[in-house]
C-alpha cells in the first residue's frame, strides 16, 4: 500500500489463495458443452443467457499476475507467491504458446458467457494487477513475442510513481490492443466501501481533521473516468483488490455498468456470475509443469 501526503490509507494484508478445481465438461468444437448448444443458439438469436446458463458454461482459464521480477532477500515468504521471477515467467508463457493456447480478451469472454459465442481452441486470459512497471518492461515484450494480448488492471494512485507505469505506458498498452481495466484508486477493499465514510487528514501542524467521502466515487467512479481519459476508451472491466468481494457489493458494480468483475479463486456467486469470474495466481513458487497443470485443472 502507498503513503499519500496528509492522508491515512488502510493497508490490507494479502492472504494465501487456494485454487479450486471444476470438473471438466464434455465440449464441442466451439468450446461449449454439448448441453449448452441449444442455449447458445437461442442466445445468438437475440435471447441472452440467464445466470444458470452462464454458470453452466465451461470456465475459461484466467491467470493473474502481480510483479514480474527476481526475488530480493527482503521479500517475505508470503510475498514470493505474488512475485514471479523473470526466467520463470518467460518459461511459463513459452509453455502456453508451445501448448497451443490462444489468449483472449474480456469482450470475447463476455460474448462467450452471455451468448455462447465461439472461442479459439485452448483459450486463456492473462491479467496483470496493480500497475507495476515490470508488467510494461518485461511482461509486455514477452507476450508480444508470441502474439499474446493481456488485460492490465490499473490502480490509479500509483501512476507515474517510481517502479510503476506512467499514463503514457498505459495508453501504449491500450493502443497495442491490450485491455485496460479498473482496479480502484488505492487498492481499498470493496467490501469496506460506504457512501458515507470519513477521511482522516493530518494537517501540517499535526492536527487531525475529517471530511465526508463516498468510497464508491473515490475508489471506482473517479479512477475509472481517469482511465477512460488516458485510453480514450470505455472501461468495462474490473478486478477486486486482493480478490476480495462480498455479495452486497455485487449489485453496485453491476449498476455501474461493468460487464465482468474478476475475483481470484473463490466460488462464483450463482446470482452474479459475471461479477465473480474466477482467476488463479501464477505463484512465484510454481514450476512450469505445476503452472501448466493448474491451468488445466483449476477451471
JSON list of C-alpha atoms in Angstrom, two decimals, residues 108-294:
[
{"chain": "A", "resi": 108, "resn": "UNK", "atom": "CA", "xyz": [-14.57, -12.35, -26.14]},
{"chain": "A", "resi": 109, "resn": "UNK", "atom": "CA", "xyz": [-15.15, -13.90, -22.73]},
{"chain": "A", "resi": 110, "resn": "UNK", "atom": "CA", "xyz": [-18.25, -11.77, -22.20]},
{"chain": "A", "resi": 111, "resn": "UNK", "atom": "CA", "xyz": [-19.67, -12.80, -25.58]},
{"chain": "A", "resi": 112, "resn": "UNK", "atom": "CA", "xyz": [-18.97, -16.45, -24.85]},
{"chain": "A", "resi": 113, "resn": "UNK", "atom": "CA", "xyz": [-20.60, -16.33, -21.41]},
{"chain": "A", "resi": 114, "resn": "UNK", "atom": "CA", "xyz": [-23.66, -14.35, -22.47]},
{"chain": "A", "resi": 115, "resn": "UNK", "atom": "CA", "xyz": [-24.31, -15.63, -26.00]},
{"chain": "A", "resi": 116, "resn": "UNK", "atom": "CA", "xyz": [-22.30, -18.82, -26.38]},
{"chain": "A", "resi": 117, "resn": "UNK", "atom": "CA", "xyz": [-20.04, -17.19, -28.98]},
{"chain": "A", "resi": 118, "resn": "UNK", "atom": "CA", "xyz": [-17.23, -19.43, -30.17]},
{"chain": "A", "resi": 119, "resn": "UNK", "atom": "CA", "xyz": [-13.74, -19.08, -28.70]},
{"chain": "A", "resi": 120, "resn": "UNK", "atom": "CA", "xyz": [-10.41, -20.12, -30.22]},
{"chain": "A", "resi": 121, "resn": "UNK", "atom": "CA", "xyz": [-9.06, -23.55, -29.37]},
{"chain": "A", "resi": 122, "resn": "UNK", "atom": "CA", "xyz": [-7.49, -23.68, -25.88]},
{"chain": "A", "resi": 123, "resn": "UNK", "atom": "CA", "xyz": [-8.44, -20.13, -24.84]},
{"chain": "A", "resi": 124, "resn": "UNK", "atom": "CA", "xyz": [-6.74, -18.43, -21.90]},
{"chain": "A", "resi": 125, "resn": "UNK", "atom": "CA", "xyz": [-6.81, -14.92, -20.47]},
{"chain": "A", "resi": 126, "resn": "UNK", "atom": "CA", "xyz": [-3.72, -13.31, -18.93]},
{"chain": "A", "resi": 127, "resn": "UNK", "atom": "CA", "xyz": [-4.30, -10.49, -16.44]},
{"chain": "A", "resi": 128, "resn": "UNK", "atom": "CA", "xyz": [-1.97, -8.16, -14.52]},
{"chain": "A", "resi": 129, "resn": "UNK", "atom": "CA", "xyz": [-2.89, -6.23, -11.37]},
{"chain": "A", "resi": 130, "resn": "UNK", "atom": "CA", "xyz": [-1.52, -3.12, -9.65]},
{"chain": "A", "resi": 131, "resn": "UNK", "atom": "CA", "xyz": [0.29, -1.19, -12.45]},
{"chain": "A", "resi": 132, "resn": "UNK", "atom": "CA", "xyz": [3.84, -2.42, -11.70]},
{"chain": "A", "resi": 133, "resn": "UNK", "atom": "CA", "xyz": [6.47, -1.15, -14.16]},
{"chain": "A", "resi": 134, "resn": "UNK", "atom": "CA", "xyz": [7.79, -4.65, -14.86]},
{"chain": "A", "resi": 135, "resn": "UNK", "atom": "CA", "xyz": [4.46, -5.51, -16.45]},
{"chain": "A", "resi": 136, "resn": "UNK", "atom": "CA", "xyz": [5.32, -3.00, -19.17]},
{"chain": "A", "resi": 137, "resn": "UNK", "atom": "CA", "xyz": [9.08, -3.56, -19.43]},
{"chain": "A", "resi": 138, "resn": "UNK", "atom": "CA", "xyz": [9.20, -7.36, -19.03]},
{"chain": "A", "resi": 139, "resn": "UNK", "atom": "CA", "xyz": [5.75, -8.93, -19.39]},
{"chain": "A", "resi": 140, "resn": "UNK", "atom": "CA", "xyz": [4.53, -6.99, -22.41]},
{"chain": "A", "resi": 141, "resn": "UNK", "atom": "CA", "xyz": [7.60, -7.67, -24.62]},
{"chain": "A", "resi": 142, "resn": "UNK", "atom": "CA", "xyz": [7.44, -11.35, -23.65]},
{"chain": "A", "resi": 143, "resn": "UNK", "atom": "CA", "xyz": [3.78, -11.59, -24.63]},
{"chain": "A", "resi": 144, "resn": "UNK", "atom": "CA", "xyz": [4.43, -9.77, -27.90]},
{"chain": "A", "resi": 145, "resn": "UNK", "atom": "CA", "xyz": [6.97, -12.44, -28.84]},
{"chain": "A", "resi": 146, "resn": "UNK", "atom": "CA", "xyz": [4.13, -14.96, -29.06]},
{"chain": "A", "resi": 147, "resn": "UNK", "atom": "CA", "xyz": [1.41, -12.65, -30.33]},
{"chain": "A", "resi": 148, "resn": "UNK", "atom": "CA", "xyz": [-0.34, -12.70, -26.95]},
{"chain": "A", "resi": 149, "resn": "UNK", "atom": "CA", "xyz": [-2.56, -9.93, -25.57]},
{"chain": "A", "resi": 150, "resn": "UNK", "atom": "CA", "xyz": [-3.43, -9.27, -21.94]},
{"chain": "A", "resi": 151, "resn": "UNK", "atom": "CA", "xyz": [-5.60, -7.30, -19.52]},
{"chain": "A", "resi": 152, "resn": "UNK", "atom": "CA", "xyz": [-3.99, -4.72, -17.22]},
{"chain": "A", "resi": 153, "resn": "UNK", "atom": "CA", "xyz": [-5.96, -3.74, -14.13]},
{"chain": "A", "resi": 154, "resn": "UNK", "atom": "CA", "xyz": [-4.64, -0.31, -13.18]},
{"chain": "A", "resi": 155, "resn": "UNK", "atom": "CA", "xyz": [-4.59, 1.21, -9.70]},
{"chain": "A", "resi": 156, "resn": "UNK", "atom": "CA", "xyz": [-4.53, 4.92, -10.48]},
{"chain": "A", "resi": 157, "resn": "UNK", "atom": "CA", "xyz": [-2.87, 6.22, -7.28]},
{"chain": "A", "resi": 158, "resn": "UNK", "atom": "CA", "xyz": [0.39, 4.63, -8.44]},
{"chain": "A", "resi": 159, "resn": "UNK", "atom": "CA", "xyz": [0.52, 6.10, -11.94]},
{"chain": "A", "resi": 160, "resn": "UNK", "atom": "CA", "xyz": [3.81, 7.88, -12.54]},
{"chain": "A", "resi": 161, "resn": "UNK", "atom": "CA", "xyz": [5.37, 6.84, -9.24]},
{"chain": "A", "resi": 162, "resn": "UNK", "atom": "CA", "xyz": [8.76, 5.10, -9.09]},
{"chain": "A", "resi": 163, "resn": "UNK", "atom": "CA", "xyz": [8.53, 1.41, -10.12]},
{"chain": "A", "resi": 164, "resn": "UNK", "atom": "CA", "xyz": [5.06, 1.89, -11.59]},
{"chain": "A", "resi": 165, "resn": "UNK", "atom": "CA", "xyz": [3.71, 2.62, -15.05]},
{"chain": "A", "resi": 166, "resn": "UNK", "atom": "CA", "xyz": [3.09, 6.11, -16.36]},
{"chain": "A", "resi": 167, "resn": "UNK", "atom": "CA", "xyz": [-0.16, 7.18, -18.02]},
{"chain": "A", "resi": 168, "resn": "UNK", "atom": "CA", "xyz": [1.72, 7.13, -21.35]},
{"chain": "A", "resi": 169, "resn": "UNK", "atom": "CA", "xyz": [2.64, 3.46, -20.84]},
{"chain": "A", "resi": 170, "resn": "UNK", "atom": "CA", "xyz": [-0.96, 2.58, -20.03]},
{"chain": "A", "resi": 171, "resn": "UNK", "atom": "CA", "xyz": [-2.06, 4.37, -23.20]},
{"chain": "A", "resi": 172, "resn": "UNK", "atom": "CA", "xyz": [0.52, 2.46, -25.24]},
{"chain": "A", "resi": 173, "resn": "UNK", "atom": "CA", "xyz": [-0.66, -0.89, -23.90]},
{"chain": "A", "resi": 174, "resn": "UNK", "atom": "CA", "xyz": [-4.21, 0.03, -24.83]},
{"chain": "A", "resi": 175, "resn": "UNK", "atom": "CA", "xyz": [-3.20, 1.26, -28.30]},
{"chain": "A", "resi": 176, "resn": "UNK", "atom": "CA", "xyz": [-1.35, -2.02, -28.92]},
{"chain": "A", "resi": 177, "resn": "UNK", "atom": "CA", "xyz": [-4.58, -3.99, -28.49]},
{"chain": "A", "resi": 178, "resn": "UNK", "atom": "CA", "xyz": [-4.43, -4.92, -24.83]},
{"chain": "A", "resi": 179, "resn": "UNK", "atom": "CA", "xyz": [-7.32, -4.10, -22.49]},
{"chain": "A", "resi": 180, "resn": "UNK", "atom": "CA", "xyz": [-7.11, -1.70, -19.57]},
{"chain": "A", "resi": 181, "resn": "UNK", "atom": "CA", "xyz": [-9.37, -2.41, -16.61]},
{"chain": "A", "resi": 182, "resn": "UNK", "atom": "CA", "xyz": [-10.20, -0.60, -13.38]},
{"chain": "A", "resi": 183, "resn": "UNK", "atom": "CA", "xyz": [-8.58, -1.65, -10.08]},
{"chain": "A", "resi": 184, "resn": "UNK", "atom": "CA", "xyz": [-9.60, 1.18, -7.72]},
{"chain": "A", "resi": 185, "resn": "UNK", "atom": "CA", "xyz": [-7.65, 4.27, -6.68]},
{"chain": "A", "resi": 186, "resn": "UNK", "atom": "CA", "xyz": [-5.52, 2.87, -3.85]},
{"chain": "A", "resi": 187, "resn": "UNK", "atom": "CA", "xyz": [-6.39, -0.85, -3.57]},
{"chain": "A", "resi": 188, "resn": "UNK", "atom": "CA", "xyz": [-9.00, -0.35, -0.85]},
{"chain": "A", "resi": 189, "resn": "UNK", "atom": "CA", "xyz": [-11.10, -3.50, -0.27]},
{"chain": "A", "resi": 190, "resn": "UNK", "atom": "CA", "xyz": [-14.52, -3.24, -1.91]},
{"chain": "A", "resi": 191, "resn": "UNK", "atom": "CA", "xyz": [-16.34, -4.96, 0.96]},
{"chain": "A", "resi": 192, "resn": "UNK", "atom": "CA", "xyz": [-15.41, -1.99, 3.16]},
{"chain": "A", "resi": 193, "resn": "UNK", "atom": "CA", "xyz": [-16.95, 0.68, 0.92]},
{"chain": "A", "resi": 194, "resn": "UNK", "atom": "CA", "xyz": [-19.55, 3.14, 2.15]},
{"chain": "A", "resi": 195, "resn": "UNK", "atom": "CA", "xyz": [-21.42, 6.02, 0.55]},
{"chain": "A", "resi": 196, "resn": "UNK", "atom": "CA", "xyz": [-20.85, 7.99, 3.73]},
{"chain": "A", "resi": 197, "resn": "UNK", "atom": "CA", "xyz": [-17.30, 7.47, 5.04]},
{"chain": "A", "resi": 198, "resn": "UNK", "atom": "CA", "xyz": [-14.90, 9.77, 6.84]},
{"chain": "A", "resi": 199, "resn": "UNK", "atom": "CA", "xyz": [-11.39, 10.54, 5.62]},
{"chain": "A", "resi": 200, "resn": "UNK", "atom": "CA", "xyz": [-8.84, 11.49, 8.25]},
{"chain": "A", "resi": 201, "resn": "UNK", "atom": "CA", "xyz": [-6.45, 14.26, 7.21]},
{"chain": "A", "resi": 202, "resn": "UNK", "atom": "CA", "xyz": [-3.28, 15.27, 9.05]},
{"chain": "A", "resi": 203, "resn": "UNK", "atom": "CA", "xyz": [-2.52, 18.96, 8.76]},
{"chain": "A", "resi": 204, "resn": "UNK", "atom": "CA", "xyz": [0.99, 20.44, 8.65]},
{"chain": "A", "resi": 205, "resn": "UNK", "atom": "CA", "xyz": [0.59, 21.35, 12.30]},
{"chain": "A", "resi": 206, "resn": "UNK", "atom": "CA", "xyz": [-0.23, 17.75, 13.15]},
{"chain": "A", "resi": 207, "resn": "UNK", "atom": "CA", "xyz": [-3.90, 18.46, 13.74]},
{"chain": "A", "resi": 208, "resn": "UNK", "atom": "CA", "xyz": [-6.26, 15.74, 12.58]},
{"chain": "A", "resi": 209, "resn": "UNK", "atom": "CA", "xyz": [-9.43, 16.68, 10.77]},
{"chain": "A", "resi": 210, "resn": "UNK", "atom": "CA", "xyz": [-12.04, 14.61, 8.96]},
{"chain": "A", "resi": 211, "resn": "UNK", "atom": "CA", "xyz": [-14.18, 15.14, 5.91]},
{"chain": "A", "resi": 212, "resn": "UNK", "atom": "CA", "xyz": [-17.00, 13.03, 4.42]},
{"chain": "A", "resi": 213, "resn": "UNK", "atom": "CA", "xyz": [-16.24, 10.92, 1.36]},
{"chain": "A", "resi": 214, "resn": "UNK", "atom": "CA", "xyz": [-18.11, 8.46, -0.83]},
{"chain": "A", "resi": 215, "resn": "UNK", "atom": "CA", "xyz": [-15.85, 5.42, -1.26]},
{"chain": "A", "resi": 216, "resn": "UNK", "atom": "CA", "xyz": [-17.64, 4.42, -4.44]},
{"chain": "A", "resi": 217, "resn": "UNK", "atom": "CA", "xyz": [-16.82, 7.77, -6.03]},
{"chain": "A", "resi": 218, "resn": "UNK", "atom": "CA", "xyz": [-13.23, 7.85, -4.75]},
{"chain": "A", "resi": 219, "resn": "UNK", "atom": "CA", "xyz": [-12.35, 4.23, -5.47]},
{"chain": "A", "resi": 220, "resn": "UNK", "atom": "CA", "xyz": [-14.45, 3.41, -8.53]},
{"chain": "A", "resi": 221, "resn": "UNK", "atom": "CA", "xyz": [-16.00, 6.36, -10.37]},
{"chain": "A", "resi": 222, "resn": "UNK", "atom": "CA", "xyz": [-13.04, 8.76, -10.44]},
{"chain": "A", "resi": 223, "resn": "UNK", "atom": "CA", "xyz": [-10.33, 6.16, -11.22]},
{"chain": "A", "resi": 224, "resn": "UNK", "atom": "CA", "xyz": [-12.44, 4.59, -13.96]},
{"chain": "A", "resi": 225, "resn": "UNK", "atom": "CA", "xyz": [-13.07, 8.00, -15.54]},
{"chain": "A", "resi": 226, "resn": "UNK", "atom": "CA", "xyz": [-9.35, 8.78, -15.39]},
{"chain": "A", "resi": 227, "resn": "UNK", "atom": "CA", "xyz": [-8.50, 5.55, -17.21]},
{"chain": "A", "resi": 228, "resn": "UNK", "atom": "CA", "xyz": [-11.09, 6.37, -19.86]},
{"chain": "A", "resi": 229, "resn": "UNK", "atom": "CA", "xyz": [-9.43, 9.78, -20.32]},
{"chain": "A", "resi": 230, "resn": "UNK", "atom": "CA", "xyz": [-6.00, 8.14, -20.63]},
{"chain": "A", "resi": 231, "resn": "UNK", "atom": "CA", "xyz": [-7.02, 5.42, -23.09]},
{"chain": "A", "resi": 232, "resn": "UNK", "atom": "CA", "xyz": [-9.82, 7.19, -24.94]},
{"chain": "A", "resi": 233, "resn": "UNK", "atom": "CA", "xyz": [-11.89, 4.02, -24.48]},
{"chain": "A", "resi": 234, "resn": "UNK", "atom": "CA", "xyz": [-14.74, 2.93, -22.23]},
{"chain": "A", "resi": 235, "resn": "UNK", "atom": "CA", "xyz": [-13.59, 0.89, -19.24]},
{"chain": "A", "resi": 236, "resn": "UNK", "atom": "CA", "xyz": [-15.88, -2.14, -18.96]},
{"chain": "A", "resi": 237, "resn": "UNK", "atom": "CA", "xyz": [-13.94, -4.48, -16.68]},
{"chain": "A", "resi": 238, "resn": "UNK", "atom": "CA", "xyz": [-12.88, -4.51, -13.04]},
{"chain": "A", "resi": 239, "resn": "UNK", "atom": "CA", "xyz": [-10.69, -6.61, -10.72]},
{"chain": "A", "resi": 240, "resn": "UNK", "atom": "CA", "xyz": [-11.27, -6.74, -6.97]},
{"chain": "A", "resi": 241, "resn": "UNK", "atom": "CA", "xyz": [-8.27, -5.73, -4.82]},
{"chain": "A", "resi": 242, "resn": "UNK", "atom": "CA", "xyz": [-6.90, -8.84, -3.11]},
{"chain": "A", "resi": 243, "resn": "UNK", "atom": "CA", "xyz": [-9.63, -10.75, -4.96]},
{"chain": "A", "resi": 244, "resn": "UNK", "atom": "CA", "xyz": [-11.94, -9.99, -2.02]},
{"chain": "A", "resi": 245, "resn": "UNK", "atom": "CA", "xyz": [-15.66, -9.34, -2.50]},
{"chain": "A", "resi": 246, "resn": "UNK", "atom": "CA", "xyz": [-18.94, -9.77, -0.62]},
{"chain": "A", "resi": 247, "resn": "UNK", "atom": "CA", "xyz": [-22.35, -10.34, -2.16]},
{"chain": "A", "resi": 248, "resn": "UNK", "atom": "CA", "xyz": [-23.87, -6.98, -1.05]},
{"chain": "A", "resi": 249, "resn": "UNK", "atom": "CA", "xyz": [-21.39, -5.06, -3.25]},
{"chain": "A", "resi": 250, "resn": "UNK", "atom": "CA", "xyz": [-22.11, -7.02, -6.43]},
{"chain": "A", "resi": 251, "resn": "UNK", "atom": "CA", "xyz": [-25.26, -5.09, -7.44]},
{"chain": "A", "resi": 252, "resn": "UNK", "atom": "CA", "xyz": [-23.28, -1.84, -7.13]},
{"chain": "A", "resi": 253, "resn": "UNK", "atom": "CA", "xyz": [-20.72, -3.00, -9.70]},
{"chain": "A", "resi": 254, "resn": "UNK", "atom": "CA", "xyz": [-23.48, -4.19, -12.00]},
{"chain": "A", "resi": 255, "resn": "UNK", "atom": "CA", "xyz": [-25.25, -0.82, -11.72]},
{"chain": "A", "resi": 256, "resn": "UNK", "atom": "CA", "xyz": [-22.02, 0.98, -12.61]},
{"chain": "A", "resi": 257, "resn": "UNK", "atom": "CA", "xyz": [-22.00, -0.80, -15.95]},
{"chain": "A", "resi": 258, "resn": "UNK", "atom": "CA", "xyz": [-19.10, -3.20, -15.58]},
{"chain": "A", "resi": 259, "resn": "UNK", "atom": "CA", "xyz": [-19.60, -6.19, -17.86]},
{"chain": "A", "resi": 260, "resn": "UNK", "atom": "CA", "xyz": [-17.35, -8.51, -15.85]},
{"chain": "A", "resi": 261, "resn": "UNK", "atom": "CA", "xyz": [-15.67, -8.20, -12.46]},
{"chain": "A", "resi": 262, "resn": "UNK", "atom": "CA", "xyz": [-12.79, -10.56, -11.73]},
{"chain": "A", "resi": 263, "resn": "UNK", "atom": "CA", "xyz": [-12.03, -12.13, -8.37]},
{"chain": "A", "resi": 264, "resn": "UNK", "atom": "CA", "xyz": [-9.49, -14.85, -7.53]},
{"chain": "A", "resi": 265, "resn": "UNK", "atom": "CA", "xyz": [-10.25, -18.49, -6.81]},
{"chain": "A", "resi": 266, "resn": "UNK", "atom": "CA", "xyz": [-13.37, -18.36, -4.64]},
{"chain": "A", "resi": 267, "resn": "UNK", "atom": "CA", "xyz": [-16.62, -19.94, -5.81]},
{"chain": "A", "resi": 268, "resn": "UNK", "atom": "CA", "xyz": [-18.67, -17.82, -8.15]},
{"chain": "A", "resi": 269, "resn": "UNK", "atom": "CA", "xyz": [-21.94, -16.31, -6.98]},
{"chain": "A", "resi": 270, "resn": "UNK", "atom": "CA", "xyz": [-24.79, -18.03, -8.91]},
{"chain": "A", "resi": 271, "resn": "UNK", "atom": "CA", "xyz": [-26.87, -14.85, -8.81]},
{"chain": "A", "resi": 272, "resn": "UNK", "atom": "CA", "xyz": [-24.00, -12.68, -10.13]},
{"chain": "A", "resi": 273, "resn": "UNK", "atom": "CA", "xyz": [-21.74, -14.98, -12.17]},
{"chain": "A", "resi": 274, "resn": "UNK", "atom": "CA", "xyz": [-20.43, -12.14, -14.36]},
{"chain": "A", "resi": 275, "resn": "UNK", "atom": "CA", "xyz": [-19.45, -10.14, -11.27]},
{"chain": "A", "resi": 276, "resn": "UNK", "atom": "CA", "xyz": [-17.48, -13.06, -9.79]},
{"chain": "A", "resi": 277, "resn": "UNK", "atom": "CA", "xyz": [-15.44, -14.52, -12.66]},
{"chain": "A", "resi": 278, "resn": "UNK", "atom": "CA", "xyz": [-12.59, -16.63, -11.28]},
{"chain": "A", "resi": 279, "resn": "UNK", "atom": "CA", "xyz": [-8.84, -16.30, -11.75]},
{"chain": "A", "resi": 280, "resn": "UNK", "atom": "CA", "xyz": [-5.84, -18.20, -10.41]},
{"chain": "A", "resi": 281, "resn": "UNK", "atom": "CA", "xyz": [-2.49, -16.78, -9.39]},
{"chain": "A", "resi": 282, "resn": "UNK", "atom": "CA", "xyz": [0.63, -17.94, -11.19]},
{"chain": "A", "resi": 283, "resn": "UNK", "atom": "CA", "xyz": [2.61, -18.45, -7.99]},
{"chain": "A", "resi": 284, "resn": "UNK", "atom": "CA", "xyz": [6.25, -17.49, -7.72]},
{"chain": "A", "resi": 285, "resn": "UNK", "atom": "CA", "xyz": [6.88, -20.96, -6.31]},
{"chain": "A", "resi": 286, "resn": "UNK", "atom": "CA", "xyz": [5.43, -22.87, -9.26]},
{"chain": "A", "resi": 287, "resn": "UNK", "atom": "CA", "xyz": [7.49, -24.76, -11.80]},
{"chain": "A", "resi": 288, "resn": "UNK", "atom": "CA", "xyz": [6.41, -24.61, -15.42]},
{"chain": "A", "resi": 289, "resn": "UNK", "atom": "CA", "xyz": [4.87, -28.08, -15.04]},
{"chain": "A", "resi": 290, "resn": "UNK", "atom": "CA", "xyz": [2.92, -27.07, -11.94]},
{"chain": "A", "resi": 291, "resn": "UNK", "atom": "CA", "xyz": [1.66, -23.96, -13.69]},
{"chain": "A", "resi": 292, "resn": "UNK", "atom": "CA", "xyz": [0.54, -25.97, -16.71]},
{"chain": "A", "resi": 293, "resn": "UNK", "atom": "CA", "xyz": [-1.31, -28.47, -14.54]},
{"chain": "A", "resi": 294, "resn": "UNK", "atom": "CA", "xyz": [-3.00, -25.68, -12.60]}
]
